[in-house]
CSV table of C-alpha atoms in Angstrom, one decimal:
chain,number,residue,atom,x,y,z
P,18,MET,CA,0.0,-0.2,0.0
P,19,LYS,CA,1.1,3.7,-0.5
P,20,PHE,CA,2.6,5.3,2.3
P,21,SER,CA,-0.4,7.9,2.7
P,22,GLU,CA,-2.7,4.8,3.1
P,23,VAL,CA,-0.5,3.5,5.9
P,24,VAL,CA,-1.1,6.8,7.8
P,25,GLU,CA,-4.6,7.0,6.9
P,26,LYS,CA,-5.1,3.3,8.6
P,27,LEU,CA,-3.1,4.6,11.6
P,28,SER,CA,-4.9,7.8,11.9
P,29,ASP,CA,-6.4,6.5,15.3
P,30,ALA,CA,-2.9,7.1,16.7
P,31,THR,CA,-2.0,10.9,17.5
P,32,VAL,CA,0.2,11.4,14.6
P,33,GLU,CA,1.6,15.0,15.0
P,34,GLY,CA,3.5,15.6,11.8
P,35,SER,CA,4.3,13.9,8.5
P,36,SER,CA,6.2,14.5,5.5
P,37,LEU,CA,3.0,14.2,3.2
P,38,THR,CA,2.1,17.8,4.1
P,39,THR,CA,5.2,19.3,2.6
P,40,HIS,CA,6.5,16.9,0.1
P,41,GLU,CA,3.3,15.2,-1.4
P,42,ASN,CA,5.3,13.5,-4.0
P,43,CYS,CA,7.2,11.5,-1.7
P,44,ASN,CA,4.9,8.9,-1.2
P,45,PRO,CA,6.4,5.4,-1.7
P,46,GLN,CA,4.8,1.7,-1.9
P,47,ILE,CA,5.0,0.1,1.3
P,48,GLN,CA,5.3,-3.8,1.2
P,49,GLY,CA,6.2,-4.5,4.7
P,50,VAL,CA,7.9,-3.7,8.3
P,51,ALA,CA,11.6,-4.2,9.1
P,52,SER,CA,14.0,-2.9,12.0
P,53,VAL,CA,15.9,0.2,10.9
P,54,ARG,CA,19.3,-1.5,10.4
P,55,GLU,CA,18.0,-4.5,8.5
P,56,ALA,CA,15.5,-2.4,6.3
P,57,THR,CA,15.2,-2.6,2.7
P,58,PRO,CA,13.6,-0.2,-0.1
P,59,GLY,CA,9.9,-0.5,0.2
P,60,THR,CA,10.0,-1.1,4.2
P,61,LEU,CA,8.5,1.0,7.1
P,62,SER,CA,10.6,1.1,10.1
P,63,TYR,CA,11.0,3.6,13.3
P,64,ILE,CA,13.6,5.5,15.2
P,65,GLU,CA,13.2,6.0,19.1
P,66,GLY,CA,15.4,9.0,19.6
P,67,GLY,CA,18.0,11.5,18.6
P,68,LYS,CA,20.7,9.2,19.7
P,69,TYR,CA,20.2,7.2,16.6
P,70,ALA,CA,20.4,9.9,14.4
P,71,GLU,CA,23.1,8.5,12.3
P,72,ILE,CA,20.9,5.4,11.5
P,73,VAL,CA,18.8,8.0,9.3
P,74,GLU,CA,21.8,8.5,7.0
P,75,THR,CA,22.2,4.7,6.4
P,76,THR,CA,18.9,3.0,6.7
P,77,LYS,CA,17.4,1.9,3.4
P,78,ALA,CA,14.0,2.2,4.8
P,79,SER,CA,11.4,3.9,2.4
P,80,ALA,CA,9.6,5.3,5.2
P,81,LEU,CA,9.9,6.1,9.1
P,82,ILE,CA,8.0,6.6,12.3
P,83,LEU,CA,10.3,9.2,14.0
P,84,PRO,CA,10.0,11.1,17.3
P,85,LEU,CA,8.9,14.7,17.9
P,86,ASP,CA,12.6,15.8,16.6
P,87,GLU,CA,12.8,18.3,13.9
P,88,MET,CA,16.5,17.4,13.2
P,89,LEU,CA,15.5,13.8,12.6
P,90,GLN,CA,13.0,15.0,10.1
P,91,GLU,CA,15.2,17.2,8.3
P,92,ARG,CA,17.6,14.3,8.0
P,93,ALA,CA,15.0,12.0,6.7
P,94,ILE,CA,13.7,14.7,4.2
P,95,ALA,CA,17.3,15.2,3.1
P,96,ARG,CA,17.6,11.5,2.2
P,97,GLU,CA,14.0,11.6,0.5
P,98,ILE,CA,12.7,9.3,3.0
P,99,ALA,CA,8.9,9.5,4.2
P,100,TRP,CA,8.1,10.1,7.9
P,101,ILE,CA,5.3,10.8,10.3
P,102,SER,CA,6.1,11.8,13.6
P,103,VAL,CA,4.8,10.9,17.2
P,104,SER,CA,5.5,10.9,20.6
P,105,ASP,CA,6.0,7.1,20.9
P,106,PRO,CA,7.3,5.8,17.8
P,107,LYS,CA,7.9,2.3,18.9
P,108,TRP,CA,4.1,2.0,19.9
P,109,LEU,CA,3.0,3.2,16.6
P,110,PHE,CA,5.2,0.8,15.0
P,111,ALA,CA,3.9,-2.0,16.9
P,112,GLN,CA,0.3,-0.9,15.3
P,113,ALA,CA,1.8,-0.7,11.9
P,114,VAL,CA,3.1,-4.2,12.0
P,115,LYS,CA,-0.4,-5.5,12.3
P,116,LEU,CA,-1.0,-4.0,8.9
P,117,PHE,CA,1.3,-6.3,7.4
P,118,TYR,CA,1.2,-9.4,9.7
P,119,LYS,CA,-1.7,-11.7,11.1
P,120,PRO,CA,-0.7,-14.5,13.1
P,121,TYR,CA,-1.7,-17.7,12.4
P,122,LEU,CA,-5.1,-18.8,13.5
P,123,PRO,CA,-7.2,-21.9,12.2
P,124,GLN,CA,-10.8,-21.9,11.2
P,125,PRO,CA,-13.4,-22.7,13.8
P,126,GLY,CA,-13.9,-26.6,14.0
P,127,ILE,CA,-13.0,-29.5,15.8
P,128,HIS,CA,-10.6,-32.1,14.3
P,129,PRO,CA,-11.9,-35.6,14.4
P,130,THR,CA,-8.8,-37.0,16.4
P,131,ALA,CA,-9.7,-34.7,19.0
P,132,VAL,CA,-10.7,-36.5,22.3
P,133,ILE,CA,-13.4,-34.4,24.2
P,134,ASP,CA,-15.4,-35.5,27.5
P,135,PRO,CA,-19.3,-35.5,26.8
P,136,THR,CA,-19.7,-33.2,29.9
P,137,ALA,CA,-17.4,-30.4,28.6
P,138,ASN,CA,-19.1,-27.3,27.6
P,139,ILE,CA,-17.6,-25.7,24.5
P,140,GLY,CA,-18.5,-22.2,23.3
P,141,LYS,CA,-19.4,-20.8,19.8
P,142,ALA,CA,-16.9,-20.4,17.1
P,143,CYS,CA,-13.9,-22.7,18.5
P,144,SER,CA,-11.0,-24.4,17.0
P,145,ILE,CA,-10.2,-27.5,18.4
P,146,GLY,CA,-6.8,-29.0,17.0
P,147,ALA,CA,-5.6,-32.7,16.2
P,148,HIS,CA,-5.3,-34.9,19.3
P,149,ALA,CA,-6.2,-32.1,21.8
P,150,VAL,CA,-7.6,-33.7,24.9
P,151,ILE,CA,-10.4,-32.0,26.9
P,152,GLU,CA,-11.6,-33.9,30.3
P,153,ALA,CA,-14.6,-33.6,32.4
P,154,ASN,CA,-16.7,-30.6,33.1
P,155,VAL,CA,-14.4,-28.4,31.3
P,156,LYS,CA,-16.0,-25.0,30.5
P,157,ILE,CA,-14.4,-23.0,27.3
P,158,GLY,CA,-15.7,-19.7,26.1
P,159,ASP,CA,-16.5,-18.3,22.8
P,160,ASN,CA,-13.8,-18.1,19.9
P,161,VAL,CA,-11.3,-19.9,21.7
P,162,CYS,CA,-8.1,-21.7,19.9
P,163,ILE,CA,-7.0,-24.6,20.9
P,164,PHE,CA,-4.1,-26.0,18.6
P,165,PRO,CA,-2.8,-29.8,18.5
P,166,ASN,CA,-1.8,-31.6,21.3
P,167,VAL,CA,-3.2,-29.5,24.3
P,168,THR,CA,-4.3,-31.3,27.2
P,169,ILE,CA,-7.1,-29.9,29.5
P,170,TYR,CA,-7.5,-31.4,32.7
P,171,PRO,CA,-11.1,-31.7,34.5
P,172,ASP,CA,-12.9,-28.7,35.8
P,173,VAL,CA,-11.2,-26.1,34.2
P,174,GLU,CA,-12.6,-22.9,32.8
P,175,ILE,CA,-11.3,-20.9,29.8
P,176,GLY,CA,-12.8,-17.5,29.0
P,177,ASP,CA,-13.5,-15.8,25.6
P,178,ARG,CA,-11.0,-15.8,22.8
P,179,ALA,CA,-8.3,-17.3,24.8
P,180,ILE,CA,-5.4,-19.1,22.6
P,181,LEU,CA,-3.8,-22.4,23.7
P,182,HIS,CA,-0.8,-23.2,21.5
P,183,ALA,CA,0.4,-26.9,20.9
P,184,ASN,CA,1.5,-29.0,23.7
P,185,CYS,CA,0.6,-26.8,26.4
P,186,THR,CA,-0.9,-28.2,29.4
P,187,ILE,CA,-3.7,-26.9,31.8
P,188,HIS,CA,-4.1,-28.8,35.1
P,189,GLU,CA,-7.3,-29.2,37.2
P,190,ARG,CA,-9.4,-26.5,38.1
P,191,THR,CA,-7.4,-23.8,36.8
P,192,ARG,CA,-9.2,-20.7,35.8
P,193,ILE,CA,-8.0,-18.7,32.4
P,194,GLY,CA,-9.7,-15.4,31.6
P,195,ASN,CA,-10.6,-13.5,28.7
P,196,ASP,CA,-8.0,-12.7,25.6
P,197,CYS,CA,-5.2,-15.0,27.4
P,198,THR,CA,-2.5,-16.7,25.5
P,199,ILE,CA,-0.5,-19.6,26.5
P,200,GLN,CA,2.4,-20.4,24.4
P,201,SER,CA,3.5,-24.0,23.5
P,202,ASN,CA,4.8,-26.4,26.2
P,203,ALA,CA,3.7,-24.2,29.0
P,204,ALA,CA,2.2,-25.8,32.3
P,205,ILE,CA,-0.5,-23.9,34.1
P,206,GLY,CA,-2.0,-25.2,37.4
P,207,ALA,CA,0.6,-28.1,37.8
P,208,GLU,CA,1.4,-29.2,41.4
P,209,GLY,CA,3.5,-26.9,43.3
P,210,PHE,CA,7.0,-28.2,45.1
P,211,GLY,CA,5.3,-29.2,48.2
P,212,PHE,CA,7.3,-31.4,50.4
P,213,VAL,CA,7.4,-31.7,54.3
P,214,PRO,CA,10.6,-33.1,55.7
P,215,THR,CA,10.6,-35.6,58.1
P,216,SER,CA,12.9,-38.3,60.0
P,217,LYS,CA,11.7,-40.8,57.5
P,218,GLY,CA,12.1,-38.5,54.3
P,219,TRP,CA,10.4,-36.2,52.2
P,220,ILE,CA,6.6,-36.5,52.5
P,221,LYS,CA,4.3,-34.9,50.0
P,222,MET,CA,1.8,-32.2,50.6
P,223,GLU,CA,-1.0,-32.6,48.2
P,224,GLN,CA,-1.5,-29.2,46.2
P,225,SER,CA,-5.3,-28.8,46.5
P,226,GLY,CA,-5.2,-25.0,45.4
P,227,ILE,CA,-6.2,-23.3,42.3
P,228,THR,CA,-4.4,-21.4,39.7
P,229,ILE,CA,-5.8,-18.1,38.3
P,230,LEU,CA,-4.9,-16.4,35.2
P,231,GLU,CA,-6.9,-13.0,34.8
P,232,ASP,CA,-7.9,-11.6,31.5
P,233,GLY,CA,-5.3,-10.7,29.0
P,234,VAL,CA,-2.5,-12.7,30.5
P,235,GLU,CA,0.4,-14.1,28.2
P,236,ILE,CA,2.8,-16.9,29.4
P,237,GLY,CA,5.8,-17.9,27.3
P,238,CYS,CA,6.9,-21.1,26.0
P,239,ASN,CA,8.1,-23.7,28.6
P,240,SER,CA,6.7,-21.4,31.6
P,241,CYS,CA,4.9,-22.9,34.7
P,242,VAL,CA,2.5,-21.6,36.9
P,243,ASP,CA,2.1,-23.8,40.0
P,244,ARG,CA,-0.8,-24.4,42.1
P,245,PRO,CA,-0.7,-23.9,46.0
P,246,PRO,CA,-1.4,-26.6,48.4
P,247,VAL,CA,-4.4,-24.5,49.7
P,248,GLY,CA,-5.6,-21.2,48.3
P,249,GLU,CA,-4.7,-19.8,44.8
P,250,THR,CA,-1.7,-18.8,42.7
P,251,ARG,CA,-3.0,-15.7,41.0
P,252,ILE,CA,-1.8,-13.8,37.8
P,253,GLY,CA,-3.1,-10.1,37.1
P,254,ARG,CA,-4.7,-8.7,34.2
P,255,ASN,CA,-2.5,-8.0,31.2
P,256,THR,CA,0.7,-9.5,32.8
P,257,LYS,CA,2.9,-10.7,30.3
P,258,ILE,CA,5.5,-13.5,31.1
P,259,ASP,CA,8.1,-14.7,28.7
P,260,ASN,CA,9.5,-18.1,28.0
P,261,LEU,CA,11.2,-20.3,30.5
P,262,VAL,CA,9.6,-18.3,33.6
P,263,GLN,CA,8.7,-20.5,37.0
P,264,ILE,CA,5.9,-19.1,39.0
P,265,GLY,CA,5.7,-21.0,42.6
P,266,HIS,CA,2.8,-22.0,44.4
P,267,GLY,CA,0.8,-19.5,45.9
P,268,CYS,CA,2.2,-16.4,44.3
P,269,GLN,CA,0.3,-13.3,43.9
P,270,VAL,CA,1.3,-11.3,40.5
P,271,GLY,CA,-0.5,-8.2,40.1
P,272,ASP,CA,-1.7,-6.3,37.1
P,273,GLY,CA,0.1,-5.1,33.9
P,274,CYS,CA,3.6,-6.6,35.4
P,275,MET,CA,6.4,-7.9,32.7
P,276,MET,CA,8.6,-10.7,33.5
P,277,SER,CA,11.4,-11.5,31.1
P,278,ALA,CA,13.0,-15.0,30.5
P,279,GLN,CA,14.3,-17.3,33.2
P,280,VAL,CA,12.6,-15.4,36.0
P,281,GLY,CA,11.7,-17.3,39.0
P,282,LEU,CA,9.4,-16.6,41.9
P,283,ALA,CA,9.6,-18.8,44.9
P,284,GLY,CA,6.5,-19.7,46.9
P,285,ARG,CA,4.0,-17.1,48.2
P,286,ALA,CA,5.9,-14.0,46.7
P,287,ARG,CA,3.9,-11.1,46.2
P,288,ILE,CA,4.5,-8.9,43.3
P,289,GLY,CA,2.4,-5.6,42.7
P,290,ASP,CA,1.2,-3.8,39.9
P,291,ARG,CA,3.2,-2.7,36.9
P,292,VAL,CA,6.5,-4.4,38.2
P,293,ILE,CA,9.3,-5.4,36.0
P,294,LEU,CA,11.5,-8.5,36.3
P,295,ALA,CA,14.4,-8.4,33.9
P,296,GLY,CA,15.7,-11.9,32.6
P,297,GLN,CA,17.0,-14.2,35.5
P,298,ALA,CA,16.0,-12.4,38.3
P,299,GLY,CA,15.0,-14.2,41.3
P,300,VAL,CA,12.6,-13.7,44.0
P,301,SER,CA,12.5,-15.5,47.4
P,302,ASN,CA,9.6,-16.9,49.0
P,303,ASP,CA,7.3,-14.6,50.9
P,304,ILE,CA,8.8,-11.5,49.5
P,305,THR,CA,6.8,-8.7,48.6
P,306,ILE,CA,7.7,-6.3,45.6
P,307,GLY,CA,5.9,-2.7,45.7
P,308,ASP,CA,3.8,-1.2,42.7
P,309,GLY,CA,6.0,0.3,39.7
P,310,ALA,CA,9.2,-1.6,41.0
P,311,ILE,CA,11.7,-2.9,39.0
P,312,ALA,CA,14.5,-5.9,39.3
P,313,SER,CA,17.4,-5.8,36.7
P,314,GLY,CA,18.8,-8.8,35.2
P,315,LYS,CA,20.2,-11.7,37.4
P,316,SER,CA,18.8,-9.5,40.6
P,317,GLY,CA,18.2,-11.9,43.6
P,318,VAL,CA,15.7,-10.5,45.6
P,319,THR,CA,15.7,-11.5,49.3
P,320,ARG,CA,14.1,-8.8,51.1
P,321,ASP,CA,11.0,-6.8,50.5
P,322,VAL,CA,11.4,-4.0,47.4
P,323,PRO,CA,9.4,-0.7,48.2
P,324,PRO,CA,7.3,0.7,45.5
P,325,GLY,CA,8.7,2.1,42.5
P,326,GLN,CA,12.5,1.3,43.5
P,327,THR,CA,14.8,-0.1,41.1
P,328,VAL,CA,16.9,-2.9,42.4
P,329,SER,CA,20.2,-4.9,41.2
P,330,GLY,CA,22.6,-7.5,42.1
P,331,PHE,CA,22.8,-10.4,44.6
P,332,PRO,CA,21.6,-9.7,47.0
P,333,ALA,CA,19.6,-6.9,45.3
P,334,ILE,CA,20.0,-3.6,46.5
P,335,ALA,CA,19.1,-0.1,45.6
P,336,HIS,CA,20.3,0.1,42.0
P,337,ARG,CA,22.6,3.4,42.5
P,338,LEU,CA,24.3,1.9,45.5
P,339,TRP,CA,24.9,-1.3,43.4
P,340,SER,CA,26.5,0.8,40.3
P,341,LYS,CA,28.7,2.5,43.0
P,342,THR,CA,29.7,-0.8,44.3
P,343,SER,CA,30.4,-2.3,41.0
P,344,ILE,CA,32.6,0.4,40.1
P,345,LEU,CA,34.8,-0.7,43.4
P,346,GLN,CA,34.4,-4.3,42.7
P,347,MET,CA,36.4,-3.6,39.5
P,348,ARG,CA,39.0,-1.7,41.2
P,349,LEU,CA,39.6,-4.3,44.0
P,350,PRO,CA,43.1,-5.6,42.5
P,351,GLU,CA,44.4,-1.7,42.5
P,352,ILE,CA,42.8,-1.4,45.9
P,353,TYR,CA,44.5,-4.6,46.9
P,354,GLN,CA,47.8,-3.3,45.9
P,355,ALA,CA,47.6,0.0,47.6
P,356,ILE,CA,46.7,-1.7,50.8
P,357,LYS,CA,49.9,-4.1,50.5
P,358,LYS,CA,51.9,-1.2,49.9
P,359,LEU,CA,50.7,0.7,52.7
P,360,GLN,CA,51.2,-2.6,55.1
P,361,LYS,CA,55.0,-2.6,53.6
P,362,GLU,CA,55.6,1.0,54.3
P,363,LYS,CA,54.3,0.3,58.2
P,364,LYS,CA,56.6,-2.5,58.7
């Protein structure tokens, strides 16, 4: 489609400037989207800020989504690159991707090899793939997509428009809200790691609780959300969880959180709203992390984190303090030699 058509389709967003207003002839054909460094003629890309200005000089993109930066706009004009300007280019680029790519979803229908218990209640316009297993008393909403080899244990409830990708497993009594996505090989509601030490060895504590995913939750490939011995494990609305993440039994995760790959939450951790846990961050059991807090990559959170604080390191401390100690750590050989020298001088 022409660049002007792309702009028109994105008109719901707040577009605050466009090359079309001053350079009407700069209206290339746009065939797709690409990252700015890998862009080719005919593609649309984006620039997040002035620090990427040099990329405007080298990109092969035919059109760019720019921030509100006149210098970047002038550089794009000089190279005859079409552009639109918005306050959040990355967000608008995410909307533009949808114009050129639609994720694969099969048509509604039930594959003849699917095994569905007669007590299961299946909503309207659902798609159930080959060899999927849906056990007793399962309730599935409308427009749900269940890919091949998914297994759903008894008494599970799944809301409207949920997507369950191939080979994921939903354990008994789990509750999954509307518009949730479970990626391949994830396990939701499996038994928590509950064992009691005794003189005769470890005794298993049955995990009688449930797991609840509220609306809009997404769970990545090979991630696990465990159910507790009693009560519930709950993931709040619109929380997004990456691949290879472990959510322990009884955890309470708030709304709008983001967890990157290999994050681990031990049992009964309490995570507030809008918390970000970067890759490989770990949270000890019974820890509370306040709203809006951030734990940077590989942080080991062993103490409660106040709302809004950023922590780093192991054990995790305030990020600014961690930055200072990291600089000192790099200077330890130098400091050690200085101390040795002082000790010799004293002798």
